[in-house]
CSV table of C-alpha atoms in Angstrom, one decimal:
chain,number,residue,atom,x,y,z
O,1,UNK,CA,322.4,267.5,130.1
O,2,UNK,CA,322.4,264.1,131.3
O,3,UNK,CA,324.0,261.7,128.6
O,4,UNK,CA,323.1,258.1,128.8
O,5,UNK,CA,323.9,254.8,127.3
O,6,UNK,CA,320.9,252.3,127.7
O,7,UNK,CA,319.5,249.2,126.3
O,8,UNK,CA,315.8,248.8,125.1
O,9,UNK,CA,315.7,245.7,123.2
O,10,UNK,CA,317.8,246.6,120.4
O,11,UNK,CA,321.6,246.9,121.7
O,12,UNK,CA,323.3,249.5,123.3
O,13,UNK,CA,321.9,253.3,122.4
O,14,UNK,CA,322.8,256.8,123.2
O,15,UNK,CA,320.4,259.1,124.8
O,16,UNK,CA,319.6,262.3,126.8
O,17,UNK,CA,317.6,262.2,130.0
O,18,UNK,CA,314.5,264.5,129.7
O,19,UNK,CA,312.4,264.5,132.9
O,20,UNK,CA,311.6,260.8,133.5
O,21,UNK,CA,312.6,259.6,130.1
O,22,UNK,CA,315.3,259.2,127.7
O,23,UNK,CA,315.3,260.8,124.1
O,24,UNK,CA,317.2,258.6,121.6
O,25,UNK,CA,320.2,260.5,119.9
O,26,UNK,CA,319.8,258.3,116.6
O,27,UNK,CA,316.1,259.1,116.3
O,28,UNK,CA,316.9,262.8,117.2
O,29,UNK,CA,319.2,262.9,114.1
O,30,UNK,CA,322.6,262.8,115.7
O,31,UNK,CA,323.6,259.3,115.2
O,32,UNK,CA,326.9,259.1,117.4
O,33,UNK,CA,328.1,255.6,117.6
O,34,UNK,CA,329.8,255.9,120.9
O,35,UNK,CA,329.8,258.1,123.9
O,36,UNK,CA,333.6,258.3,123.4
O,37,UNK,CA,332.9,260.0,120.2
O,38,UNK,CA,330.8,262.7,121.7
O,39,UNK,CA,333.4,263.2,124.5
O,40,UNK,CA,336.2,263.6,121.8
O,41,UNK,CA,334.3,266.1,119.8
O,42,UNK,CA,333.2,268.0,122.9
O,43,UNK,CA,331.5,271.4,122.8
O,44,UNK,CA,330.6,270.7,118.9
O,45,UNK,CA,328.9,267.6,119.6
O,46,UNK,CA,327.3,268.9,122.7
O,47,UNK,CA,325.9,272.0,120.6
O,48,UNK,CA,324.5,269.6,118.0
O,49,UNK,CA,322.8,267.4,120.6
O,50,UNK,CA,321.1,270.3,122.4
O,51,UNK,CA,319.6,271.5,119.2
O,52,UNK,CA,318.4,268.2,118.1
O,53,UNK,CA,316.7,267.4,121.5
O,54,UNK,CA,315.0,270.8,122.1
O,55,UNK,CA,311.5,270.6,122.7
O,56,UNK,CA,311.3,266.6,121.8
O,57,UNK,CA,309.4,264.3,123.8
O,58,UNK,CA,311.1,261.3,125.4
O,59,UNK,CA,311.2,258.1,123.4
O,60,UNK,CA,311.3,255.8,126.4
O,61,UNK,CA,310.3,256.0,130.1
O,62,UNK,CA,313.4,255.5,132.2
O,63,UNK,CA,311.6,252.7,133.8
O,64,UNK,CA,311.4,250.9,130.5
O,65,UNK,CA,315.2,250.8,129.7
O,66,UNK,CA,318.1,249.5,131.5
O,67,UNK,CA,321.0,251.8,131.8
O,68,UNK,CA,324.4,250.8,130.8
O,69,UNK,CA,327.7,252.2,132.0
O,70,UNK,CA,327.6,255.8,130.5
O,71,UNK,CA,331.0,255.2,128.7
O,72,UNK,CA,332.4,252.5,126.8
O,73,UNK,CA,335.8,251.2,128.0
O,74,UNK,CA,338.0,254.3,128.9
O,75,UNK,CA,341.7,254.3,128.1
O,76,UNK,CA,342.5,255.1,131.7
O,77,UNK,CA,340.4,254.7,135.0
O,78,UNK,CA,342.6,256.6,137.6
O,79,UNK,CA,341.4,256.8,141.3
O,80,UNK,CA,342.9,258.8,144.3
O,81,UNK,CA,343.3,257.0,147.7
O,82,UNK,CA,342.9,258.7,151.1
O,83,UNK,CA,341.6,262.0,149.7
O,84,UNK,CA,339.4,262.8,152.8
O,85,UNK,CA,340.9,263.9,155.9
O,86,UNK,CA,338.6,261.3,158.3
O,87,UNK,CA,339.1,258.6,155.7
O,88,UNK,CA,343.0,259.2,155.9
O,89,UNK,CA,342.7,258.8,159.8
O,90,UNK,CA,340.5,255.5,159.5
O,91,UNK,CA,343.1,254.2,157.0
O,92,UNK,CA,346.1,255.0,159.3
O,93,UNK,CA,344.4,253.4,161.9
O,94,UNK,CA,344.0,249.9,160.3
O,95,UNK,CA,347.7,250.2,159.3
O,96,UNK,CA,347.4,251.7,155.7
O,97,UNK,CA,350.1,254.4,156.2
O,98,UNK,CA,349.7,258.1,155.5
O,99,UNK,CA,351.0,259.4,152.0
O,100,UNK,CA,353.0,262.4,151.7
O,101,UNK,CA,351.7,263.2,148.4
O,102,UNK,CA,348.5,262.4,146.2
O,103,UNK,CA,348.4,258.7,146.2
O,104,UNK,CA,346.9,257.3,142.9
O,105,UNK,CA,346.3,253.9,141.7
O,106,UNK,CA,344.7,252.3,138.4
O,107,UNK,CA,341.6,250.6,138.4
O,108,UNK,CA,341.8,248.2,135.3
O,109,UNK,CA,339.1,249.4,132.6
O,110,UNK,CA,337.6,245.8,132.5
O,111,UNK,CA,336.1,246.5,136.0
O,112,UNK,CA,333.6,248.9,134.7
O,113,UNK,CA,330.2,248.0,135.4
O,114,UNK,CA,326.8,249.2,134.8
O,115,UNK,CA,325.0,251.6,137.1
O,116,UNK,CA,322.6,248.9,138.4
O,117,UNK,CA,324.9,245.9,137.4
O,118,UNK,CA,325.4,243.4,140.0
O,119,UNK,CA,328.9,243.0,141.8
O,120,UNK,CA,330.5,239.7,141.4
O,121,UNK,CA,332.6,239.3,144.7
O,122,UNK,CA,335.2,236.8,142.8
O,123,UNK,CA,337.5,235.1,145.2
O,124,UNK,CA,337.6,237.9,147.9
O,125,UNK,CA,336.3,237.5,151.2
O,126,UNK,CA,336.8,241.1,152.3
O,127,UNK,CA,334.4,243.0,149.7
O,128,UNK,CA,334.1,246.7,150.3
O,129,UNK,CA,332.0,249.9,149.1
O,130,UNK,CA,333.5,253.4,148.5
O,131,UNK,CA,331.1,256.2,147.2
O,132,UNK,CA,333.3,258.7,145.1
O,133,UNK,CA,332.3,261.6,142.6
O,134,UNK,CA,333.7,260.5,139.2
O,135,UNK,CA,334.5,262.7,136.3
O,136,UNK,CA,335.4,262.2,132.6
O,137,UNK,CA,338.2,264.0,130.8
O,138,UNK,CA,336.9,266.0,127.9
O,139,UNK,CA,339.8,267.8,126.5
O,140,UNK,CA,343.4,266.7,126.4
O,141,UNK,CA,345.3,267.8,129.4
O,142,UNK,CA,349.4,267.9,129.8
O,143,UNK,CA,351.2,270.0,132.4
O,144,UNK,CA,347.8,271.8,133.1
O,145,UNK,CA,347.7,274.7,135.6
O,146,UNK,CA,345.3,274.2,138.6
O,147,UNK,CA,343.4,277.5,137.4
O,148,UNK,CA,342.8,275.8,134.1
O,149,UNK,CA,342.1,272.3,135.2
O,150,UNK,CA,338.4,272.0,135.4
O,151,UNK,CA,338.2,273.3,131.9
O,152,UNK,CA,339.4,269.8,130.8
O,153,UNK,CA,336.5,267.9,132.4
O,154,UNK,CA,333.6,266.9,130.2
O,155,UNK,CA,331.3,265.7,133.1
O,156,UNK,CA,330.6,264.1,136.2
O,157,UNK,CA,329.1,260.8,137.3
O,158,UNK,CA,328.6,258.6,140.6
O,159,UNK,CA,331.2,255.8,141.2
O,160,UNK,CA,331.4,252.8,143.5
O,161,UNK,CA,335.2,252.2,144.1
O,162,UNK,CA,334.4,248.4,145.1
O,163,UNK,CA,337.5,246.9,146.8
O,164,UNK,CA,338.7,243.7,147.7
O,165,UNK,CA,340.5,244.4,150.8
O,166,UNK,CA,342.4,241.1,151.2
O,167,UNK,CA,343.6,241.5,147.7
O,168,UNK,CA,344.3,245.3,147.7
O,169,UNK,CA,347.6,244.9,149.4
O,170,UNK,CA,349.0,242.2,147.4
O,171,UNK,CA,350.5,244.9,145.4
O,172,UNK,CA,351.8,248.4,146.8
O,173,UNK,CA,349.7,249.9,143.7
O,174,UNK,CA,346.5,248.3,144.9
O,175,UNK,CA,345.7,247.5,141.4
O,176,UNK,CA,344.6,243.8,142.0
O,177,UNK,CA,342.5,244.5,144.9
O,178,UNK,CA,340.6,247.5,143.0
O,179,UNK,CA,340.2,246.0,139.5
O,180,UNK,CA,338.1,242.7,139.8
O,181,UNK,CA,335.6,242.4,137.1
O,182,UNK,CA,332.4,244.4,138.1
O,183,UNK,CA,334.0,246.3,140.7
O,184,UNK,CA,333.7,249.6,139.0
O,185,UNK,CA,330.0,250.5,138.8
O,186,UNK,CA,329.6,254.1,137.2
O,187,UNK,CA,326.7,256.3,136.1
O,188,UNK,CA,323.7,256.4,136.2
O,189,UNK,CA,324.6,258.9,133.4
O,190,UNK,CA,327.3,261.7,132.7
O,191,UNK,CA,326.2,265.1,133.7
O,192,UNK,CA,328.0,267.6,131.5
O,193,UNK,CA,330.3,270.0,133.1
O,194,UNK,CA,328.2,273.1,132.4
O,195,UNK,CA,325.4,271.9,135.0
O,196,UNK,CA,327.7,271.4,137.7
O,197,UNK,CA,328.2,274.9,139.3
O,198,UNK,CA,330.8,273.8,141.8
O,199,UNK,CA,332.0,270.4,142.0
O,200,UNK,CA,333.6,271.0,145.2
O,201,UNK,CA,330.2,271.4,147.1
O,202,UNK,CA,328.3,268.1,146.4
O,203,UNK,CA,327.1,265.7,149.1
O,204,UNK,CA,328.2,262.1,148.8
O,205,UNK,CA,326.3,259.1,150.6
O,206,UNK,CA,326.4,255.4,150.7
O,207,UNK,CA,323.8,253.2,152.0
O,208,UNK,CA,324.0,249.4,152.6
O,209,UNK,CA,320.6,247.7,152.6
O,210,UNK,CA,319.2,251.0,153.5
O,211,UNK,CA,321.7,251.8,156.3
O,212,UNK,CA,323.7,254.9,155.8
O,213,UNK,CA,327.4,253.9,155.9
O,214,UNK,CA,329.0,257.2,154.3
O,215,UNK,CA,328.1,261.1,154.4
O,216,UNK,CA,330.3,263.9,153.5
O,217,UNK,CA,330.9,266.6,151.1
O,218,UNK,CA,333.4,267.0,148.0
O,219,UNK,CA,334.4,270.3,149.9
O,220,UNK,CA,336.3,268.1,152.4
O,221,UNK,CA,338.8,266.6,149.8
O,222,UNK,CA,342.3,267.1,150.8
O,223,UNK,CA,343.3,267.6,147.3
O,224,UNK,CA,340.4,269.2,145.3
O,225,UNK,CA,339.8,268.1,141.6
O,226,UNK,CA,341.8,270.8,140.0
O,227,UNK,CA,344.7,269.8,142.0
O,228,UNK,CA,344.2,266.1,140.9
O,229,UNK,CA,343.9,266.9,137.2
O,230,UNK,CA,347.1,269.3,137.4
O,231,UNK,CA,349.2,266.7,139.3
O,232,UNK,CA,348.4,263.9,137.0
O,233,UNK,CA,348.9,265.7,133.8
O,234,UNK,CA,352.3,266.7,135.1
O,235,UNK,CA,353.4,263.0,134.6
O,236,UNK,CA,351.3,262.0,131.6
O,237,UNK,CA,348.6,263.2,129.2
O,238,UNK,CA,344.9,262.8,130.3
O,239,UNK,CA,343.0,262.1,127.3
O,240,UNK,CA,339.3,262.3,126.2
O,241,UNK,CA,337.2,259.6,127.7
O,242,UNK,CA,339.7,259.2,130.7
O,243,UNK,CA,338.0,258.6,134.0
O,244,UNK,CA,338.9,259.7,137.3
O,245,UNK,CA,337.6,258.6,141.0
O,246,UNK,CA,338.2,261.7,143.2
O,247,UNK,CA,338.3,259.8,146.4
O,248,UNK,CA,336.0,258.3,149.2
O,249,UNK,CA,335.1,259.6,152.6
O,250,UNK,CA,335.0,257.9,155.8
O,251,UNK,CA,332.8,255.0,156.8
O,252,UNK,CA,334.2,252.3,154.6
O,253,UNK,CA,333.6,248.8,155.7
O,254,UNK,CA,337.2,248.2,156.7
O,255,UNK,CA,337.3,251.0,158.8
O,256,UNK,CA,334.4,250.1,160.8
O,257,UNK,CA,335.1,248.6,164.4
O,258,UNK,CA,334.8,245.6,163.8
O,259,UNK,CA,335.2,245.7,160.1
O,260,UNK,CA,331.8,245.0,158.2
O,261,UNK,CA,332.1,243.7,154.6
O,262,UNK,CA,329.6,243.1,152.0
O,263,UNK,CA,328.0,239.6,151.4
O,264,UNK,CA,325.6,237.9,149.0
O,265,UNK,CA,322.5,239.7,148.6
O,266,UNK,CA,323.6,243.1,150.0
O,267,UNK,CA,322.5,246.2,148.1
O,268,UNK,CA,324.8,249.3,147.8
O,269,UNK,CA,323.5,252.8,146.8
O,270,UNK,CA,325.7,255.4,146.3
O,271,UNK,CA,324.5,258.9,145.9
O,272,UNK,CA,326.0,262.3,144.8
O,273,UNK,CA,323.8,265.4,145.0
O,274,UNK,CA,323.2,267.1,141.7
O,275,UNK,CA,324.4,263.9,139.7
O,276,UNK,CA,322.2,261.1,140.7
O,277,UNK,CA,322.5,257.7,142.2
O,278,UNK,CA,323.7,254.1,141.4
O,279,UNK,CA,322.5,250.9,143.0
O,280,UNK,CA,324.3,247.6,142.9
O,281,UNK,CA,323.5,243.9,144.3
O,282,UNK,CA,326.2,241.7,145.7
O,283,UNK,CA,325.6,238.5,143.3
């Protein structure tokens, strides 16, 4: 299923995408208040939703609603850096170094933005884009073996790890430059894990004003998703609703020669095959 949060004139609502429309969950008789509740209840909630929406017609056309970030404020928003070999090489070329283990940083959860929301540059003069496959943790994970790691994934979404490059290295944790308000667009919905046969076989593309900037496949990750979850859960518990951005491939603006950054009016479109696309304009 594709689970959405949307607004159609009556505040945030929860729904399921059906063809080119949205079935409202409350109208269908499953009145969950938040997406976090659905994630926390897991298979029971999904079973109830599937039963409720079976053979129902859409309540709204997709074109008539405004899609919201598909999950409310998560507990954690974690992102891995330099997880594709060619991106690692372009990062080394600009002096970012080469990590000897998985390199993780936090995106403050206040950066979460809608899938079609505007990106506010703030004070940065070096605004950059990063298409990524994102995932939502669905079951608590602590000291999880790689073989069991994907069992803890609730679903997947498209992410743009918007980066303020001139602020990124103000701290070795990257947090300042990765967490500006609106710099975490996600969506357009959550595709439940059962519908993603192999998350390590998905195409990623990023376009700026229609020009292809990034093109790769999740099979080229240095650390696949199972290794990421296992590694993180060795140190701390991953909880339902936590978000993970799994890395970006080469082609980011700062890695181009010369560097090319985003400016007012630019439109960034990030796509992941089998998941969907998000599109954000620089305000």
